[in-house]
């Protein structure tokens, strides 16, 4: 695309904006929005307060004008003649003057009262989130342009500055108007009226507030009571007000409120916005996901539904952008300084220095994106990568639709430097726009059609926003053509004589009578910046951001706090050490003669195929009602009608007659899937009680009628066969599972119903990993005695630690209550009769531990004893079954001296520390002995490697190498080699063995499907 074409598209975008803006000012101002079909204003629905879709954003404060001011400021820097720029600047200044006339100058003087209200003293019940991002954000952004902190070409406010009678600097715009911060004062007035919503104990703001009366409709708010007595409601609510907010609504206030605090010196806004952000994040699930709806009073998630779109989207956006905006600023222990009235808001507990540190916000983004990528992402084996909706707690798939709001995510990935991820996701949205000439509100990746009849497009900017950001990062002309496609479709389908309408149904083109304020505030803005690469805002060398409403914000240098906390503060350095260090990738060079990197991607047609682009309707008649207006309306041209957007020279948008007959794309990957169904045997029909949730998994206590849905999508290798993916159980009887959820099944259940020769479901014993089961003496036993080291050849009786010391060991190793243990507990309750019974019951004062252990390799390795395995706990969690071995000898590295001859004859377990010498040398120091039930059965090596003392993760265990045959301390080959295993955990696990009264082992089993391991099916 050449410069002339780009210039032409930029001029068309300017005309698009002015067509909407001028009609709003003529037909709707000072009301909030414009009805473009009926040429009338759109106001709040006073007759139906429950109409929150309309009443939440509309506050009777000229919303569209406030949302449009930053776009006017950006247009004032557009290349062209000086009169053209001055026209846009004049509109910007006139808009500010009009606002001040309506709402005053933000002071308490006579000038503070406007034609419409004194500030925003309006009887309007509005949503906190919408009011902050549209109202407060719009006012702040326009103020920053007005004072020159954000650039406008040719506008030099310092040269226009004069001093008034009090010596205060003001910017003289005309004889009748001087700008002295009116917008900032109005933003402060509006923000102050939102503060009562933060009067909750959770830190989460109530979703709505009345700009005049606060929150009298929330019964539990302390502000609903009389200030004198604090007991009776001022105005008893007629019905219970909805207290459910959303993650996006509560967690997406930091940008606007931080800038407001820094510019005004009032720290309340920044503090409360950050507290709300962290209140959301601290309630994330164990797998790192946040939900959509959350109750502001209780802090409980309203549902277990999560995704990327509505209700969640901008939380992720503000995590990353808060880091950008705050970068270079200081973190303070308590930024609330001065005497500020908190208006009944409880600030306990206070935020820590980490909560204010910019790097902490980036760490949230990193952790949040890792959870999203792991649980919500469907890769190329699903035709083309995309994201789904999932369960908050398990990650299991809940729905397969994408909404138009989630089209923001490629742009956010671009800002974080994840360009390739951004491009592949954006490609699918581009295909969807190509098919529908807009983005429907929801589209299903499974059916390939609009989900639930939600086919409207209200002028949303998210897709165009992402297009802009990716183009800025890649300079790939593909995105200019995508922008042209969107521009043509908007003009062809949404133009009216009085503005731009939304579409009620993208399939039929049915329009609705509303021009949302964000159409001029965001959609037109991003289109213009896309076609204006040289715009000064595209070249600002400072940490500025676009808010989720598209308003540019920056913290001026003078408003950046000087640090009162030393940079070497260990708490801040701890945060920084956990943040990824990286750089944004350099734009990829296109293949010679290809022009576009995106157009030559091998997965280009994969996105088109998933979007069912072949179902795009054929447009036989290119005529349009706007043709008759094209001559005298500069906002439209004949090209808008005769080029319905989608025919550029790039591949999938080519007319069929221009597509090569032998054109190909890369092969679409398939998902190896199949079902395993167990027959419904007599008296073994699956009932609901046979499926129990235990920790991070499902316990199956019966298989009659069971159906397991298998998919081969877990990266890994096995049996030396390469890097082929492993199988995973993705559903049980059509109930989807999360990627990390386990399936627990009793060993005897499997062996009783499964044919050992069945290639689809084969039980295999793990020859590498097993569990060492240890009974640790309880606090009522004898006092501690010295351990049995080599200096004490007589050896000790079982040792019992004092209660305090024992509690310290067990509390630090909470993995004892592992998911496998929980599964065994439930299994014992349901199928106890199938498990092998032990002849005696354990002493209830013993505490049982399960330690992952790894077997050695090499010619000196001996097999683990084939003995009766230990049982799991009963339904109450208490140990069951006596462990086989109860004589335990604990020593040091066993390298320098040989053990006395009595030790291997009298002790069944020898525990040694790793290190000091090789594993073979340790075994050499064990004298020969005659094998018996009471003699040495197993040597346990405790690893003290770095990280081992932090837990017992089996991922840290490396198989010991016994590279020579075992010999006795006399140097003779050992007739009965000694079995050895190694456990991790360092000193903490070593102390557990020092106080052990019994040891057993439990083997691990897993299942192969068609020769491939099933990664999440565990045999217990």
PDB file of N, CA and C in Angstrom, residues 86-115:
ATOM      1  N   UNK A  86      -5.938  23.270  12.448  1.00  0.00           N
ATOM      2  CA  UNK A  86      -6.545  24.255  13.334  1.00  0.00           C
ATOM      3  C   UNK A  86      -8.040  24.029  13.492  1.00  0.00           C
ATOM      4  N   UNK A  87      -8.652  23.453  12.458  1.00  0.00           N
ATOM      5  CA  UNK A  87     -10.077  23.129  12.563  1.00  0.00           C
ATOM      6  C   UNK A  87     -10.289  22.090  13.652  1.00  0.00           C
ATOM      7  N   UNK A  88      -9.462  21.020  13.649  1.00  0.00           N
ATOM      8  CA  UNK A  88      -9.589  19.972  14.666  1.00  0.00           C
ATOM      9  C   UNK A  88      -9.267  20.528  16.047  1.00  0.00           C
ATOM     10  N   UNK A  89      -8.207  21.344  16.152  1.00  0.00           N
ATOM     11  CA  UNK A  89      -7.859  21.937  17.434  1.00  0.00           C
ATOM     12  C   UNK A  89      -8.977  22.844  17.934  1.00  0.00           C
ATOM     13  N   UNK A  90      -9.606  23.559  16.990  1.00  0.00           N
ATOM     14  CA  UNK A  90     -10.736  24.404  17.365  1.00  0.00           C
ATOM     15  C   UNK A  90     -11.898  23.592  17.905  1.00  0.00           C
ATOM     16  N   UNK A  91     -12.185  22.446  17.264  1.00  0.00           N
ATOM     17  CA  UNK A  91     -13.231  21.560  17.773  1.00  0.00           C
ATOM     18  C   UNK A  91     -12.894  21.063  19.176  1.00  0.00           C
ATOM     19  N   UNK A  92     -11.630  20.728  19.394  1.00  0.00           N
ATOM     20  CA  UNK A  92     -11.180  20.249  20.700  1.00  0.00           C
ATOM     21  C   UNK A  92     -11.398  21.323  21.765  1.00  0.00           C
ATOM     22  N   UNK A  93     -10.956  22.519  21.476  1.00  0.00           N
ATOM     23  CA  UNK A  93     -11.107  23.607  22.442  1.00  0.00           C
ATOM     24  C   UNK A  93     -12.569  23.988  22.636  1.00  0.00           C
ATOM     25  N   UNK A  94     -13.323  24.016  21.551  1.00  0.00           N
ATOM     26  CA  UNK A  94     -14.749  24.345  21.662  1.00  0.00           C
ATOM     27  C   UNK A  94     -15.488  23.303  22.481  1.00  0.00           C
ATOM     28  N   UNK A  95     -15.075  22.041  22.330  1.00  0.00           N
ATOM     29  CA  UNK A  95     -15.702  20.982  23.124  1.00  0.00           C
ATOM     30  C   UNK A  95     -15.466  21.171  24.603  1.00  0.00           C
ATOM     31  N   UNK A  96     -14.258  21.579  24.967  1.00  0.00           N
ATOM     32  CA  UNK A  96     -13.955  21.826  26.381  1.00  0.00           C
ATOM     33  C   UNK A  96     -14.761  23.009  26.899  1.00  0.00           C
ATOM     34  N   UNK A  97     -14.842  24.056  26.089  1.00  0.00           N
ATOM     35  CA  UNK A  97     -15.636  25.221  26.481  1.00  0.00           C
ATOM     36  C   UNK A  97     -17.089  24.821  26.695  1.00  0.00           C
ATOM     37  N   UNK A  98     -17.634  23.991  25.794  1.00  0.00           N
ATOM     38  CA  UNK A  98     -19.024  23.563  25.918  1.00  0.00           C
ATOM     39  C   UNK A  98     -19.241  22.757  27.195  1.00  0.00           C
ATOM     40  N   UNK A  99     -18.285  21.900  27.555  1.00  0.00           N
ATOM     41  CA  UNK A  99     -18.411  21.135  28.791  1.00  0.00           C
ATOM     42  C   UNK A  99     -18.416  22.047  30.006  1.00  0.00           C
ATOM     43  N   UNK A 100     -17.526  23.016  30.028  1.00  0.00           N
ATOM     44  CA  UNK A 100     -17.454  23.934  31.158  1.00  0.00           C
ATOM     45  C   UNK A 100     -18.740  24.743  31.270  1.00  0.00           C
ATOM     46  N   UNK A 101     -19.308  25.119  30.150  1.00  0.00           N
ATOM     47  CA  UNK A 101     -20.580  25.837  30.192  1.00  0.00           C
ATOM     48  C   UNK A 101     -21.677  24.984  30.808  1.00  0.00           C
ATOM     49  N   UNK A 102     -21.653  23.700  30.553  1.00  0.00           N
ATOM     50  CA  UNK A 102     -22.703  22.812  31.051  1.00  0.00           C
ATOM     51  C   UNK A 102     -22.504  22.422  32.510  1.00  0.00           C
ATOM     52  N   UNK A 103     -21.223  22.202  32.926  1.00  0.00           N
ATOM     53  CA  UNK A 103     -20.975  21.610  34.246  1.00  0.00           C
ATOM     54  C   UNK A 103     -20.079  22.465  35.132  1.00  0.00           C
ATOM     55  N   UNK A 104     -19.765  23.663  34.712  1.00  0.00           N
ATOM     56  CA  UNK A 104     -18.961  24.558  35.523  1.00  0.00           C
ATOM     57  C   UNK A 104     -17.485  24.263  35.408  1.00  0.00           C
ATOM     58  N   UNK A 105     -16.682  25.037  36.142  1.00  0.00           N
ATOM     59  CA  UNK A 105     -15.225  24.901  36.033  1.00  0.00           C
ATOM     60  C   UNK A 105     -14.620  24.032  37.124  1.00  0.00           C
ATOM     61  N   UNK A 106     -15.456  23.334  37.895  1.00  0.00           N
ATOM     62  CA  UNK A 106     -14.950  22.415  38.903  1.00  0.00           C
ATOM     63  C   UNK A 106     -14.602  23.047  40.221  1.00  0.00           C
ATOM     64  N   UNK A 107     -14.887  24.331  40.400  1.00  0.00           N
ATOM     65  CA  UNK A 107     -14.605  24.998  41.662  1.00  0.00           C
ATOM     66  C   UNK A 107     -15.879  25.109  42.485  1.00  0.00           C
ATOM     67  N   UNK A 108     -15.720  25.579  43.715  1.00  0.00           N
ATOM     68  CA  UNK A 108     -16.869  25.790  44.600  1.00  0.00           C
ATOM     69  C   UNK A 108     -17.407  27.215  44.472  1.00  0.00           C
ATOM     70  N   UNK A 109     -16.840  27.982  43.555  1.00  0.00           N
ATOM     71  CA  UNK A 109     -17.288  29.364  43.369  1.00  0.00           C
ATOM     72  C   UNK A 109     -18.514  29.409  42.485  1.00  0.00           C
ATOM     73  N   UNK A 110     -18.938  30.603  42.170  1.00  0.00           N
ATOM     74  CA  UNK A 110     -20.083  30.775  41.296  1.00  0.00           C
ATOM     75  C   UNK A 110     -19.805  30.228  39.910  1.00  0.00           C
ATOM     76  N   UNK A 111     -18.521  30.208  39.534  1.00  0.00           N
ATOM     77  CA  UNK A 111     -18.155  29.662  38.221  1.00  0.00           C
ATOM     78  C   UNK A 111     -18.231  28.138  38.198  1.00  0.00           C
ATOM     79  N   UNK A 112     -18.383  27.527  39.349  1.00  0.00           N
ATOM     80  CA  UNK A 112     -18.465  26.074  39.393  1.00  0.00           C
ATOM     81  C   UNK A 112     -19.817  25.529  38.991  1.00  0.00           C
ATOM     82  N   UNK A 113     -20.805  26.383  38.875  1.00  0.00           N
ATOM     83  CA  UNK A 113     -22.144  25.940  38.478  1.00  0.00           C
ATOM     84  C   UNK A 113     -22.348  26.191  37.000  1.00  0.00           C
ATOM     85  N   UNK A 114     -22.658  25.150  36.253  1.00  0.00           N
ATOM     86  CA  UNK A 114     -22.914  25.277  34.833  1.00  0.00           C
ATOM     87  C   UNK A 114     -24.399  25.302  34.534  1.00  0.00           C
ATOM     88  N   UNK A 115     -24.704  25.362  33.257  1.00  0.00           N
ATOM     89  CA  UNK A 115     -26.099  25.385  32.832  1.00  0.00           C
ATOM     90  C   UNK A 115     -26.840  24.122  33.265  1.00  0.00           C
TER      91      UNK A 115
END
